Backbone as CSV, one residue per row, in Angstrom:
resi,resn,N_x,N_y,N_z,CA_x,CA_y,CA_z,C_x,C_y,C_z
1,MET,-86.839,10.823,56.309,-85.704,10.522,55.442,-86.149,10.139,54.044
2,SER,-87.309,9.487,53.953,-87.772,9.082,52.635,-88.086,10.294,51.771
3,SER,-88.652,11.346,52.395,-88.951,12.535,51.603,-87.681,13.198,51.110
4,GLU,-86.617,13.163,51.952,-85.356,13.746,51.516,-84.779,12.951,50.350
5,THR,-84.958,11.624,50.410,-84.448,10.787,49.338,-85.158,11.088,48.025
6,VAL,-86.474,11.259,48.119,-87.246,11.556,46.916,-86.806,12.894,46.318
7,THR,-86.607,13.887,47.194,-86.210,15.207,46.717,-84.872,15.174,45.997
8,SER,-83.903,14.472,46.590,-82.573,14.442,46.004,-82.535,13.688,44.684
9,THR,-83.372,12.676,44.539,-83.348,11.897,43.304,-84.141,12.562,42.187
10,THR,-85.064,13.473,42.514,-85.874,14.105,41.473,-85.310,15.459,41.041
11,THR,-84.375,16.014,41.809,-83.819,17.314,41.456,-83.184,17.350,40.075
12,PRO,-82.328,16.359,39.698,-81.748,16.398,38.359,-82.788,16.366,37.251
13,ALA,-83.901,15.687,37.502,-84.944,15.564,36.483,-85.611,16.903,36.196
14,ALA,-85.463,17.855,37.124,-86.092,19.159,36.923,-85.286,20.049,35.968
15,THR,-84.064,19.656,35.660,-83.201,20.487,34.811,-83.650,20.585,33.355
16,PRO,-83.992,19.465,32.673,-84.373,19.551,31.252,-85.511,20.508,30.938
17,PRO,-86.630,20.529,31.746,-87.693,21.467,31.430,-87.225,22.919,31.404
18,ALA,-86.265,23.248,32.287,-85.762,24.624,32.319,-85.102,24.984,30.998
19,ALA,-84.460,24.006,30.390,-83.779,24.264,29.121,-84.767,24.597,28.007
20,THR,-85.980,24.078,28.112,-86.962,24.316,27.058,-87.473,25.752,27.053
21,THR,-87.193,26.503,28.138,-87.667,27.878,28.209,-86.685,28.857,27.547
22,MET,-85.557,28.351,27.086,-84.581,29.222,26.432,-85.163,29.812,25.150
23,THR,-84.897,31.087,24.934,-85.424,31.731,23.733,-84.524,31.427,22.537
24,THR,-85.103,31.483,21.364,-84.341,31.269,20.134,-84.435,32.502,19.267
25,THR,-83.407,32.741,18.488,-83.424,33.883,17.573,-83.836,33.463,16.166
26,ALA,-84.150,32.178,15.978,-84.579,31.707,14.654,-85.807,32.490,14.210
27,VAL,-85.799,32.948,12.976,-86.877,33.803,12.459,-87.696,33.036,11.431
28,ASN,-89.002,33.011,11.636,-89.922,32.433,10.671,-90.326,33.529,9.679
29,LEU,-89.845,33.427,8.458,-90.145,34.430,7.439,-91.447,34.143,6.699
30,GLU,-91.973,32.948,6.878,-93.178,32.550,6.147,-94.429,32.990,6.891
31,GLN,-94.606,34.302,6.938,-95.778,34.895,7.574,-96.041,36.247,6.923
32,VAL,-97.105,36.906,7.359,-97.422,38.227,6.824,-96.490,39.235,7.488
33,ALA,-95.683,39.893,6.670,-94.625,40.747,7.210,-94.652,42.144,6.609
34,TYR,-94.131,43.078,7.384,-93.785,44.407,6.877,-92.266,44.426,6.820
35,PHE,-91.728,44.719,5.646,-90.301,44.525,5.395,-89.738,45.752,4.702
36,LEU,-88.767,46.404,5.327,-88.171,47.609,4.767,-86.672,47.395,4.561
37,VAL,-86.183,47.786,3.396,-84.761,47.634,3.080,-84.221,48.957,2.542
38,THR,-83.122,49.442,3.108,-82.469,50.635,2.579,-81.326,50.215,1.650
39,GLY,-80.969,51.100,0.749,-79.940,50.761,-0.230,-80.373,49.584,-1.078
40,ALA,-81.650,49.587,-1.470,-82.260,48.413,-2.114,-82.247,48.469,-3.633
41,SER,-81.533,49.422,-4.211,-81.569,49.574,-5.669,-80.542,48.720,-6.401
42,ARG,-79.571,48.166,-5.659,-78.526,47.373,-6.314,-77.765,46.555,-5.272
43,GLY,-76.854,45.715,-5.753,-75.933,44.998,-4.881,-76.581,44.131,-3.829
44,ILE,-75.968,44.124,-2.648,-76.429,43.276,-1.547,-77.852,43.627,-1.128
45,GLY,-78.164,44.915,-1.054,-79.501,45.330,-0.613,-80.587,44.806,-1.526
46,ALA,-80.368,44.911,-2.834,-81.361,44.426,-3.794,-81.534,42.917,-3.675
47,LYS,-80.432,42.191,-3.619,-80.511,40.729,-3.558,-81.177,40.253,-2.262
48,MET,-80.848,40.883,-1.143,-81.482,40.508,0.130,-82.978,40.808,0.104
49,ALA,-83.334,41.930,-0.495,-84.750,42.285,-0.588,-85.508,41.236,-1.391
50,ILE,-84.954,40.829,-2.521,-85.615,39.865,-3.408,-85.754,38.497,-2.751
51,GLU,-84.647,37.986,-2.223,-84.654,36.618,-1.696,-85.402,36.488,-0.374
52,THR,-85.406,37.542,0.424,-86.174,37.505,1.675,-87.659,37.636,1.379
53,ALA,-88.020,38.564,0.494,-89.433,38.776,0.141,-90.039,37.548,-0.516
54,ARG,-89.225,36.753,-1.144,-89.688,35.512,-1.783,-90.425,34.621,-0.784
55,LYS,-90.086,34.716,0.491,-90.607,33.793,1.495,-91.873,34.276,2.196
56,PHE,-92.223,35.549,2.045,-93.348,36.108,2.785,-94.700,35.614,2.278
57,LYS,-95.672,35.601,3.178,-97.030,35.215,2.826,-97.762,36.372,2.156
58,ALA,-98.852,36.021,1.471,-99.683,37.025,0.799,-100.147,38.083,1.793
59,GLY,-100.166,39.323,1.326,-100.586,40.419,2.189,-99.425,41.162,2.825
60,SER,-98.209,40.667,2.613,-97.028,41.336,3.153,-96.753,42.627,2.380
61,VAL,-96.081,43.552,3.047,-95.702,44.836,2.442,-94.187,44.957,2.446
62,VAL,-93.630,45.224,1.280,-92.183,45.386,1.123,-91.907,46.827,0.721
63,VAL,-91.036,47.490,1.463,-90.715,48.896,1.209,-89.233,49.010,0.877
64,LEU,-88.932,49.619,-0.267,-87.569,49.731,-0.757,-87.149,51.193,-0.798
65,LEU,-86.023,51.508,-0.163,-85.517,52.875,-0.149,-84.130,52.938,-0.782
66,ALA,-83.888,53.956,-1.571,-82.576,54.227,-2.164,-82.703,55.531,-2.941
67,ARG,-81.591,56.044,-3.448,-81.642,57.264,-4.247,-82.085,56.995,-5.684
68,SER,-81.684,55.850,-6.240,-81.954,55.560,-7.652,-83.370,55.023,-7.864
69,ALA,-84.223,55.834,-8.457,-85.597,55.418,-8.729,-85.629,54.254,-9.715
70,SER,-84.780,54.297,-10.729,-84.766,53.218,-11.724,-84.263,51.912,-11.110
71,GLY,-83.260,52.017,-10.248,-82.763,50.822,-9.568,-83.815,50.207,-8.665
72,LEU,-84.563,51.046,-7.981,-85.636,50.561,-7.105,-86.722,49.857,-7.912
73,GLU,-87.064,50.414,-9.070,-88.085,49.789,-9.911,-87.631,48.420,-10.410
74,SER,-86.343,48.295,-10.689,-85.793,47.004,-11.116,-85.911,45.968,-10.008
75,THR,-85.577,46.378,-8.787,-85.697,45.467,-7.637,-87.156,45.104,-7.394
76,ARG,-88.024,46.096,-7.510,-89.459,45.870,-7.322,-89.978,44.818,-8.306
77,ALA,-89.576,44.939,-9.568,-90.025,43.994,-10.590,-89.543,42.576,-10.289
78,GLU,-88.318,42.463,-9.812,-87.781,41.133,-9.498,-88.488,40.513,-8.300
79,ILE,-88.845,41.325,-7.321,-89.581,40.809,-6.162,-90.949,40.285,-6.592
80,LEU,-91.652,41.062,-7.384,-92.985,40.647,-7.830,-92.922,39.424,-8.739
81,ALA,-91.797,39.225,-9.410,-91.638,38.041,-10.261,-91.531,36.768,-9.424
82,VAL,-90.926,36.873,-8.235,-90.772,35.684,-7.385,-91.888,35.557,-6.351
83,ASN,-92.577,36.660,-6.069,-93.691,36.617,-5.120,-94.712,37.694,-5.490
84,PRO,-95.643,37.353,-6.383,-96.631,38.340,-6.838,-97.708,38.655,-5.798
85,HIS,-97.647,38.006,-4.637,-98.695,38.167,-3.628,-98.347,39.203,-2.565
86,VAL,-97.242,39.929,-2.757,-96.880,40.985,-1.818,-97.052,42.347,-2.485
87,THR,-97.175,43.379,-1.662,-97.215,44.754,-2.153,-95.825,45.347,-2.012
88,VAL,-95.303,45.923,-3.090,-93.964,46.515,-3.054,-94.075,48.017,-3.265
89,VAL,-93.552,48.770,-2.311,-93.580,50.234,-2.352,-92.142,50.735,-2.459
90,THR,-91.896,51.645,-3.385,-90.549,52.209,-3.516,-90.566,53.690,-3.175
91,SER,-89.448,54.162,-2.644,-89.324,55.580,-2.332,-87.897,56.034,-2.604
92,SER,-87.748,56.926,-3.586,-86.437,57.478,-3.918,-86.133,58.594,-2.925
93,VAL,-85.141,58.360,-2.070,-84.851,59.305,-0.996,-83.351,59.367,-0.747
94,ASP,-82.859,60.569,-0.451,-81.460,60.753,-0.085,-81.368,60.676,1.437
95,LEU,-80.791,59.585,1.918,-80.744,59.364,3.355,-79.660,60.181,4.057
96,THR,-78.919,60.976,3.304,-77.902,61.825,3.934,-78.543,62.828,4.882
97,THR,-79.654,63.397,4.438,-80.283,64.471,5.217,-81.758,64.205,5.528
98,ALA,-82.245,62.991,5.284,-83.668,62.699,5.497,-84.081,62.973,6.944
99,SER,-85.159,63.707,7.119,-85.628,64.074,8.457,-86.538,62.996,9.038
100,LYS,-86.750,63.099,10.331,-87.683,62.194,11.016,-89.075,62.312,10.415
101,GLU,-89.475,63.520,10.081,-90.808,63.750,9.507,-90.957,63.042,8.158
102,LEU,-89.932,63.147,7.313,-89.981,62.501,6.005,-90.015,60.984,6.152
103,LEU,-89.216,60.439,7.048,-89.172,58.986,7.233,-90.500,58.461,7.779
104,ASN,-91.102,59.199,8.702,-92.414,58.793,9.211,-93.478,58.865,8.119
105,GLU,-93.358,59.861,7.252,-94.301,59.993,6.143,-94.189,58.803,5.193
106,ILE,-92.970,58.354,4.930,-92.761,57.185,4.069,-93.397,55.948,4.686
107,LEU,-93.214,55.762,5.977,-93.805,54.607,6.661,-95.333,54.676,6.611
108,ASP,-95.875,55.853,6.889,-97.334,56.018,6.898,-97.929,55.749,5.515
109,LYS,-97.313,56.287,4.480,-97.835,56.103,3.126,-97.775,54.645,2.694
110,SER,-96.738,53.951,3.096,-96.601,52.549,2.704,-97.666,51.678,3.358
111,LEU,-98.124,52.089,4.517,-99.153,51.332,5.234,-100.555,51.655,4.746
112,GLY,-100.766,52.877,4.301,-102.119,53.289,3.940,-102.998,53.261,5.171
113,LYS,-104.115,52.565,5.077,-105.025,52.470,6.213,-104.861,51.154,6.984
114,GLN,-103.840,50.384,6.636,-103.651,49.092,7.296,-103.144,49.267,8.729
115,PRO,-103.753,48.562,9.685,-103.251,48.619,11.058,-101.956,47.809,11.168
116,THR,-101.043,48.272,11.988,-99.752,47.591,12.096,-99.870,46.212,12.744
117,ASP,-100.924,46.017,13.541,-101.027,44.733,14.248,-101.501,43.588,13.339
118,ARG,-101.686,43.857,12.053,-102.035,42.773,11.130,-100.788,41.989,10.715
119,PHE,-99.610,42.538,11.026,-98.363,41.881,10.662,-97.840,41.011,11.805
120,GLY,-97.337,39.843,11.451,-96.712,38.994,12.454,-95.247,39.323,12.649
121,LEU,-94.666,39.946,11.626,-93.248,40.291,11.660,-93.046,41.674,11.058
122,ALA,-92.253,42.486,11.730,-91.814,43.775,11.192,-90.295,43.722,11.127
123,CYS,-89.758,43.813,9.920,-88.322,43.633,9.714,-87.731,44.792,8.922
124,VAL,-86.587,45.277,9.364,-85.873,46.321,8.634,-84.433,45.865,8.421
125,ILE,-83.950,46.032,7.197,-82.542,45.781,6.893,-81.877,47.114,6.595
126,HIS,-80.989,47.520,7.481,-80.230,48.754,7.284,-78.995,48.419,6.456
127,ASN,-79.182,48.458,5.154,-78.105,48.106,4.237,-77.379,49.325,3.681
128,VAL,-78.032,50.479,3.696,-77.435,51.664,3.092,-76.015,51.869,3.623
129,GLY,-75.102,52.187,2.704,-73.730,52.400,3.138,-72.868,52.916,2.002
130,THR,-71.964,53.822,2.329,-70.999,54.328,1.363,-69.605,54.145,1.944
131,VAL,-68.610,54.049,1.067,-67.244,53.793,1.535,-66.526,55.086,1.923
132,GLY,-67.012,56.217,1.428,-66.381,57.485,1.768,-65.144,57.766,0.930
133,ASN,-64.433,58.791,1.303,-63.239,59.224,0.576,-62.086,58.269,0.870
134,ILE,-61.706,57.460,-0.107,-60.638,56.475,0.080,-59.343,56.902,-0.612
135,GLY,-59.334,58.134,-1.103,-58.148,58.643,-1.784,-57.190,59.349,-0.848
136,ARG,-57.618,59.571,0.403,-56.780,60.294,1.351,-56.609,59.518,2.649
137,LYS,-55.514,59.788,3.340,-55.243,59.161,4.630,-56.016,59.865,5.742
138,ALA,-56.056,59.229,6.910,-56.797,59.777,8.044,-56.337,61.191,8.404
139,THR,-55.037,61.437,8.339,-54.525,62.755,8.719,-54.943,63.855,7.760
140,ASP,-55.418,63.480,6.580,-55.827,64.470,5.580,-57.324,64.755,5.591
141,LEU,-58.057,64.048,6.420,-59.518,64.215,6.434,-59.890,65.322,7.415
142,ASP,-59.732,66.573,6.968,-59.921,67.721,7.850,-61.140,68.566,7.491
143,ASP,-62.016,68.020,6.639,-63.210,68.752,6.218,-64.395,68.313,7.079
144,ARG,-64.796,69.182,7.988,-65.879,68.837,8.919,-67.183,68.523,8.186
145,THR,-67.461,69.274,7.122,-68.684,69.048,6.349,-68.695,67.647,5.746
146,GLU,-67.544,67.230,5.246,-67.441,65.893,4.658,-67.682,64.821,5.714
147,TRP,-67.142,65.030,6.910,-67.389,64.092,8.019,-68.883,64.040,8.349
148,GLU,-69.514,65.196,8.433,-70.936,65.249,8.790,-71.798,64.581,7.725
149,GLN,-71.444,64.783,6.456,-72.200,64.145,5.377,-72.050,62.623,5.432
150,TYR,-70.834,62.166,5.687,-70.617,60.720,5.745,-71.406,60.097,6.894
151,PHE,-71.266,60.661,8.081,-71.979,60.113,9.239,-73.484,60.342,9.123
152,GLY,-73.885,61.401,8.413,-75.309,61.637,8.204,-75.964,60.472,7.490
153,THR,-75.316,59.996,6.422,-75.858,58.880,5.645,-75.710,57.548,6.366
154,ASN,-74.550,57.316,6.924,-74.190,55.974,7.386,-74.481,55.689,8.855
155,VAL,-74.707,56.756,9.634,-74.970,56.543,11.064,-76.222,57.293,11.529
156,PHE,-76.252,58.627,11.335,-77.319,59.431,11.927,-78.706,59.063,11.403
157,THR,-78.868,59.042,10.072,-80.182,58.732,9.516,-80.565,57.281,9.760
158,VAL,-79.571,56.391,9.805,-79.843,54.983,10.124,-80.495,54.888,11.501
159,ALA,-79.930,55.600,12.471,-80.469,55.568,13.832,-81.853,56.202,13.906
160,VAL,-82.030,57.317,13.193,-83.338,57.990,13.208,-84.407,57.107,12.559
161,LEU,-84.093,56.521,11.402,-85.039,55.618,10.742,-85.372,54.437,11.634
162,ASN,-84.374,53.903,12.301,-84.614,52.756,13.168,-85.578,53.105,14.298
163,SER,-85.413,54.286,14.873,-86.321,54.735,15.936,-87.747,54.889,15.415
164,CYS,-87.876,55.505,14.239,-89.206,55.673,13.632,-89.849,54.318,13.372
165,PHE,-89.062,53.395,12.863,-89.562,52.060,12.522,-90.054,51.317,13.766
166,LEU,-89.243,51.257,14.791,-89.624,50.497,15.993,-90.791,51.153,16.730
167,ARG,-90.856,52.465,16.687,-91.980,53.155,17.324,-93.279,52.853,16.568
168,LYS,-93.191,52.825,15.236,-94.375,52.569,14.413,-94.889,51.142,14.603
169,PHE,-93.972,50.187,14.767,-94.369,48.773,14.806,-94.208,48.142,16.193
170,GLN,-94.340,48.949,17.224,-94.154,48.432,18.577,-95.192,47.380,18.958
171,SER,-96.362,47.401,18.303,-97.407,46.424,18.639,-97.221,45.086,17.928
172,VAL,-96.282,45.023,16.966,-96.052,43.780,16.227,-95.277,42.805,17.118
173,PRO,-95.722,41.559,17.225,-95.068,40.614,18.140,-93.623,40.293,17.800
174,GLY,-93.309,40.230,16.503,-91.939,39.920,16.095,-91.285,41.106,15.419
175,LYS,-90.251,41.656,16.041,-89.543,42.806,15.460,-88.093,42.398,15.212
176,LEU,-87.660,42.538,13.973,-86.329,42.100,13.567,-85.572,43.259,12.934
177,VAL,-84.410,43.577,13.486,-83.571,44.668,12.997,-82.243,44.082,12.531
178,ILE,-81.906,44.326,11.267,-80.668,43.797,10.695,-79.789,44.951,10.251
179,ASN,-78.588,44.958,10.749,-77.596,45.956,10.360,-76.551,45.265,9.499
180,ILE,-76.384,45.748,8.264,-75.328,45.217,7.415,-74.033,45.915,7.825
181,THR,-73.169,45.137,8.464,-71.947,45.675,9.039,-70.751,45.196,8.235
182,SER,-69.591,45.169,8.835,-68.375,44.801,8.109,-67.275,44.433,9.090
183,LYS,-66.342,43.641,8.631,-65.135,43.366,9.411,-64.398,44.666,9.704
184,ALA,-64.643,45.672,8.877,-63.993,46.974,9.037,-64.436,47.709,10.294
185,CYS,-65.456,47.236,10.966,-65.834,47.863,12.235,-64.986,47.311,13.378
186,LEU,-64.273,46.227,13.107,-63.435,45.573,14.114,-61.943,45.722,13.832
187,VAL,-61.589,45.821,12.548,-60.186,45.847,12.117,-59.935,47.094,11.280
188,PRO,-58.855,47.835,11.559,-58.565,49.028,10.751,-57.975,48.667,9.390
189,PHE,-58.490,49.312,8.350,-57.970,49.122,6.997,-57.495,50.466,6.450
190,GLN,-56.302,50.498,5.919,-55.764,51.727,5.363,-56.666,52.262,4.254
191,SER,-56.777,53.554,4.191,-57.572,54.323,3.218,-59.063,54.302,3.533
192,MET,-59.485,53.500,4.520,-60.915,53.330,4.790,-61.330,53.952,6.129
193,THR,-60.775,55.124,6.420,-61.049,55.790,7.696,-62.531,56.027,7.923
194,TYR,-63.181,56.640,6.941,-64.606,56.932,7.083,-65.391,55.636,7.298
195,TYR,-65.130,54.674,6.461,-65.882,53.418,6.493,-65.697,52.696,7.823
196,CYS,-64.456,52.571,8.270,-64.182,51.876,9.528,-64.829,52.596,10.710
197,ALA,-64.681,53.916,10.752,-65.243,54.693,11.861,-66.767,54.645,11.854
198,GLY,-67.353,54.769,10.660,-68.812,54.733,10.557,-69.392,53.388,10.931
199,LYS,-68.771,52.318,10.444,-69.268,50.976,10.751,-69.142,50.653,12.238
200,ALA,-68.060,51.129,12.866,-67.877,50.878,14.297,-68.950,51.590,15.122
201,ALA,-69.205,52.851,14.799,-70.230,53.611,15.527,-71.609,52.998,15.314
202,ARG,-71.875,52.639,14.089,-73.184,52.084,13.741,-73.433,50.748,14.439
203,GLU,-72.444,49.869,14.436,-72.656,48.570,15.080,-72.844,48.705,16.590
204,MET,-72.109,49.600,17.224,-72.283,49.775,18.661,-73.684,50.288,18.979
205,TYR,-74.218,51.145,18.122,-75.600,51.588,18.306,-76.545,50.386,18.340
206,PHE,-76.373,49.468,17.392,-77.272,48.318,17.322,-77.026,47.310,18.438
207,ARG,-75.817,47.250,18.948,-75.552,46.367,20.083,-76.238,46.879,21.343
208,VAL,-76.222,48.199,21.518,-76.942,48.798,22.648,-78.445,48.567,22.482
209,LEU,-78.927,48.760,21.261,-80.349,48.539,20.974,-80.766,47.119,21.361
210,ALA,-79.957,46.133,21.023,-80.279,44.746,21.342,-80.419,44.544,22.842
211,GLU,-79.552,45.177,23.608,-79.620,45.062,25.071,-80.883,45.715,25.616
212,GLU,-81.193,46.889,25.105,-82.316,47.661,25.646,-83.674,47.126,25.241
213,GLU,-83.782,46.545,24.038,-85.092,46.173,23.507,-85.388,44.670,23.548
214,ALA,-84.550,43.908,24.209,-84.760,42.459,24.264,-86.127,42.109,24.843
215,ALA,-86.512,42.782,25.915,-87.786,42.481,26.569,-88.981,42.905,25.721
216,ALA,-88.754,43.771,24.730,-89.838,44.257,23.870,-90.026,43.379,22.645
217,GLY,-89.313,42.248,22.598,-89.474,41.320,21.481,-88.723,41.732,20.235
218,CYS,-87.657,42.509,20.412,-86.865,42.969,19.269,-85.577,42.147,19.175
219,THR,-85.342,41.559,18.018,-84.128,40.787,17.759,-83.235,41.571,16.803
220,VAL,-81.942,41.600,17.095,-80.990,42.390,16.302,-79.870,41.486,15.789
221,LEU,-79.567,41.609,14.505,-78.447,40.892,13.909,-77.540,41.876,13.177
222,ASN,-76.261,41.882,13.554,-75.241,42.626,12.816,-74.569,41.631,11.875
223,TYR,-74.932,41.693,10.605,-74.420,40.713,9.640,-73.324,41.320,8.777
224,SER,-72.157,40.685,8.802,-71.025,41.102,7.981,-70.961,40.195,6.761
225,PRO,-71.238,40.717,5.556,-71.432,39.872,4.377,-70.167,39.342,3.721
226,GLY,-68.987,39.743,4.237,-67.746,39.307,3.605,-67.416,40.166,2.393
227,PRO,-66.298,39.892,1.724,-65.917,40.658,0.533,-66.766,40.253,-0.670
228,VAL,-67.637,41.137,-1.098,-68.618,40.817,-2.135,-68.345,41.636,-3.398
229,ASP,-68.641,41.049,-4.521,-68.447,41.712,-5.814,-69.534,42.758,-6.021
230,THR,-69.263,43.981,-5.564,-70.209,45.090,-5.682,-69.474,46.320,-6.201
231,ASP,-70.242,47.372,-6.478,-69.639,48.619,-6.932,-68.662,49.173,-5.894
232,MET,-68.946,48.933,-4.610,-68.079,49.447,-3.556,-66.689,48.811,-3.616
233,THR,-66.633,47.496,-3.808,-65.323,46.841,-3.856,-64.597,47.142,-5.171
234,VAL,-65.354,47.417,-6.219,-64.737,47.871,-7.477,-64.059,49.225,-7.247
235,ASP,-64.744,50.099,-6.520,-64.209,51.423,-6.193,-62.938,51.297,-5.353
236,LEU,-62.960,50.418,-4.365,-61.786,50.217,-3.512,-60.596,49.691,-4.323
237,GLN,-60.868,48.766,-5.204,-59.798,48.193,-6.021,-59.173,49.246,-6.940
238,ALA,-59.989,50.158,-7.422,-59.505,51.147,-8.385,-58.925,52.397,-7.732
239,ASN,-59.481,52.808,-6.585,-59.174,54.145,-6.088,-58.579,54.244,-4.689
240,SER,-58.443,53.144,-3.971,-57.855,53.208,-2.632,-56.434,53.758,-2.701
241,ASN,-56.069,54.590,-1.715,-54.700,55.121,-1.679,-53.706,54.095,-1.128
242,ALA,-54.210,52.950,-0.670,-53.354,51.911,-0.100,-53.153,50.771,-1.106
243,PRO,-51.932,50.534,-1.556,-51.671,49.448,-2.511,-52.142,48.091,-2.002
244,GLU,-52.054,47.871,-0.676,-52.464,46.588,-0.106,-53.951,46.326,-0.328
245,ILE,-54.751,47.369,-0.211,-56.197,47.236,-0.408,-56.509,46.973,-1.877
246,ARG,-55.855,47.720,-2.764,-56.087,47.514,-4.199,-55.696,46.083,-4.603
247,ASP,-54.559,45.631,-4.094,-54.077,44.283,-4.443,-54.975,43.192,-3.864
248,TYR,-55.519,43.455,-2.677,-56.390,42.458,-2.033,-57.616,42.180,-2.894
249,PHE,-58.304,43.219,-3.317,-59.517,43.012,-4.110,-59.192,42.520,-5.519
250,LYS,-58.065,42.947,-6.059,-57.649,42.428,-7.364,-57.392,40.924,-7.269
251,GLY,-56.736,40.507,-6.176,-56.461,39.083,-5.977,-57.735,38.266,-5.860
252,LEU,-58.726,38.799,-5.157,-60.003,38.100,-5.016,-60.679,37.927,-6.368
253,ARG,-60.619,38.961,-7.186,-61.260,38.872,-8.505,-60.465,37.971,-9.452
254,ASP,-59.156,38.082,-9.392,-58.322,37.268,-10.280,-58.484,35.776,-9.996
255,THR,-58.717,35.441,-8.721,-58.852,34.026,-8.333,-60.319,33.606,-8.215
256,THR,-61.222,34.518,-8.567,-62.676,34.302,-8.481,-63.107,33.805,-7.103
257,THR,-62.435,34.307,-6.064,-62.819,33.945,-4.701,-63.630,35.055,-4.026
258,ILE,-63.826,36.160,-4.735,-64.700,37.197,-4.186,-66.121,36.651,-4.172
259,LEU,-66.872,36.972,-3.128,-68.220,36.430,-2.977,-69.206,37.121,-3.909
260,THR,-70.268,36.415,-4.250,-71.358,36.999,-5.020,-72.476,37.430,-4.074
261,THR,-73.344,38.289,-4.560,-74.494,38.686,-3.731,-75.389,37.494,-3.448
262,ASP,-75.461,36.541,-4.369,-76.244,35.317,-4.138,-75.677,34.524,-2.972
263,GLN,-74.360,34.383,-2.930,-73.729,33.590,-1.869,-73.949,34.204,-0.495
264,THR,-73.694,35.499,-0.377,-73.805,36.112,0.945,-75.265,36.202,1.404
265,THR,-76.183,36.369,0.464,-77.604,36.407,0.830,-78.087,35.039,1.291
266,ALA,-77.643,33.989,0.624,-78.017,32.631,1.036,-77.503,32.333,2.443
267,LYS,-76.271,32.756,2.740,-75.712,32.535,4.077,-76.475,33.350,5.124
268,PHE,-76.809,34.581,4.779,-77.588,35.446,5.668,-78.913,34.795,6.036
269,LEU,-79.629,34.286,5.052,-80.931,33.657,5.317,-80.768,32.377,6.132
270,HIS,-79.707,31.634,5.895,-79.429,30.414,6.667,-79.212,30.764,8.147
271,ILE,-78.421,31.788,8.399,-78.149,32.232,9.776,-79.430,32.706,10.442
272,LEU,-80.212,33.470,9.716,-81.440,34.053,10.250,-82.474,32.988,10.573
273,GLN,-82.740,32.115,9.634,-83.813,31.138,9.799,-83.460,30.023,10.782
274,ASN,-82.170,29.812,10.999,-81.741,28.777,11.941,-81.308,29.338,13.298
275,GLY,-81.414,30.651,13.447,-81.089,31.259,14.738,-79.643,31.059,15.151
276,LEU,-78.720,31.184,14.203,-77.305,30.940,14.488,-76.611,32.206,15.004
277,PHE,-77.296,32.902,15.898,-76.746,34.130,16.461,-77.492,34.476,17.741
278,LYS,-76.834,35.240,18.568,-77.452,35.832,19.747,-77.794,37.270,19.382
279,SER,-78.934,37.762,19.833,-79.344,39.121,19.476,-78.245,40.121,19.832
280,GLY,-77.883,40.935,18.839,-76.832,41.925,19.028,-75.477,41.475,18.525
281,ASP,-75.345,40.172,18.241,-74.055,39.627,17.799,-73.593,40.200,16.460
282,HIS,-72.271,40.208,16.292,-71.645,40.454,14.994,-71.389,39.071,14.389
283,VAL,-72.040,38.792,13.277,-71.881,37.489,12.627,-71.335,37.692,11.221
284,ASP,-70.210,37.070,10.942,-69.567,37.197,9.641,-69.947,36.034,8.727
285,TYR,-69.918,36.284,7.431,-70.187,35.245,6.443,-69.393,33.988,6.731
286,TYR,-68.143,34.143,7.112,-67.251,32.995,7.298,-67.397,32.323,8.663
287,ASP,-68.287,32.825,9.514,-68.490,32.209,10.834,-69.258,30.899,10.742
288,HIS,-70.019,30.710,9.655,-70.859,29.497,9.536,-70.685,28.876,8.160
């Protein structure tokens, strides 16, 4: 009976140690990292590239992709101004039709002869995104080529690049995949058929990825940056076929409540570094 008494009284004490084995999604950015950002020539992509790269240790490699060579050079200069101890590689590329071969070539060239296992963290931010044709309603979008071009940039090449990236850095202990998503993947907005459909397909891809790659040490964050003052929201305010959408963004600007790239990037880094998400989650700016 005494042994039974001992067992029953010590069982609760065994619970706390089990809690210590829980994994965390908090990311330590202060290490030698390989960091790739798409759509890095302006807006949210540029700001995230700059502020995240600021934290990396010497020897890190930062790779910036976008169509605008001049925009990429501007981002590169700003990164080196805040962290001169990293290598910044730019590549002007049209992600609408970029092939697997071209994307692998970009990764290989950025590495040179460096082995991938020298990095403690391999991180990619899939920021590239276009709003699509916002001048027409869903029933008018009957051009198959236009659909293929939109999904080519916003979904297909994103998935192909992600596969190339994870295959290249499979030996790196910490793998972090960030998808810049939107509330539009959850809620339908008039005039934004392409954008809503593309964001929904893209986020589901990354949610599946999070489930499949958890055991491989891959962490996934779908970050929704909120309504930000960018060229995209300027376009929506000026050209959306829906008066409600035009008025919404006008109201945000008139009341100066539209977010800045600084604000959303600061919130993104706070969420990332404090692990305020479960891998695969959709996390909005206003959630924290």
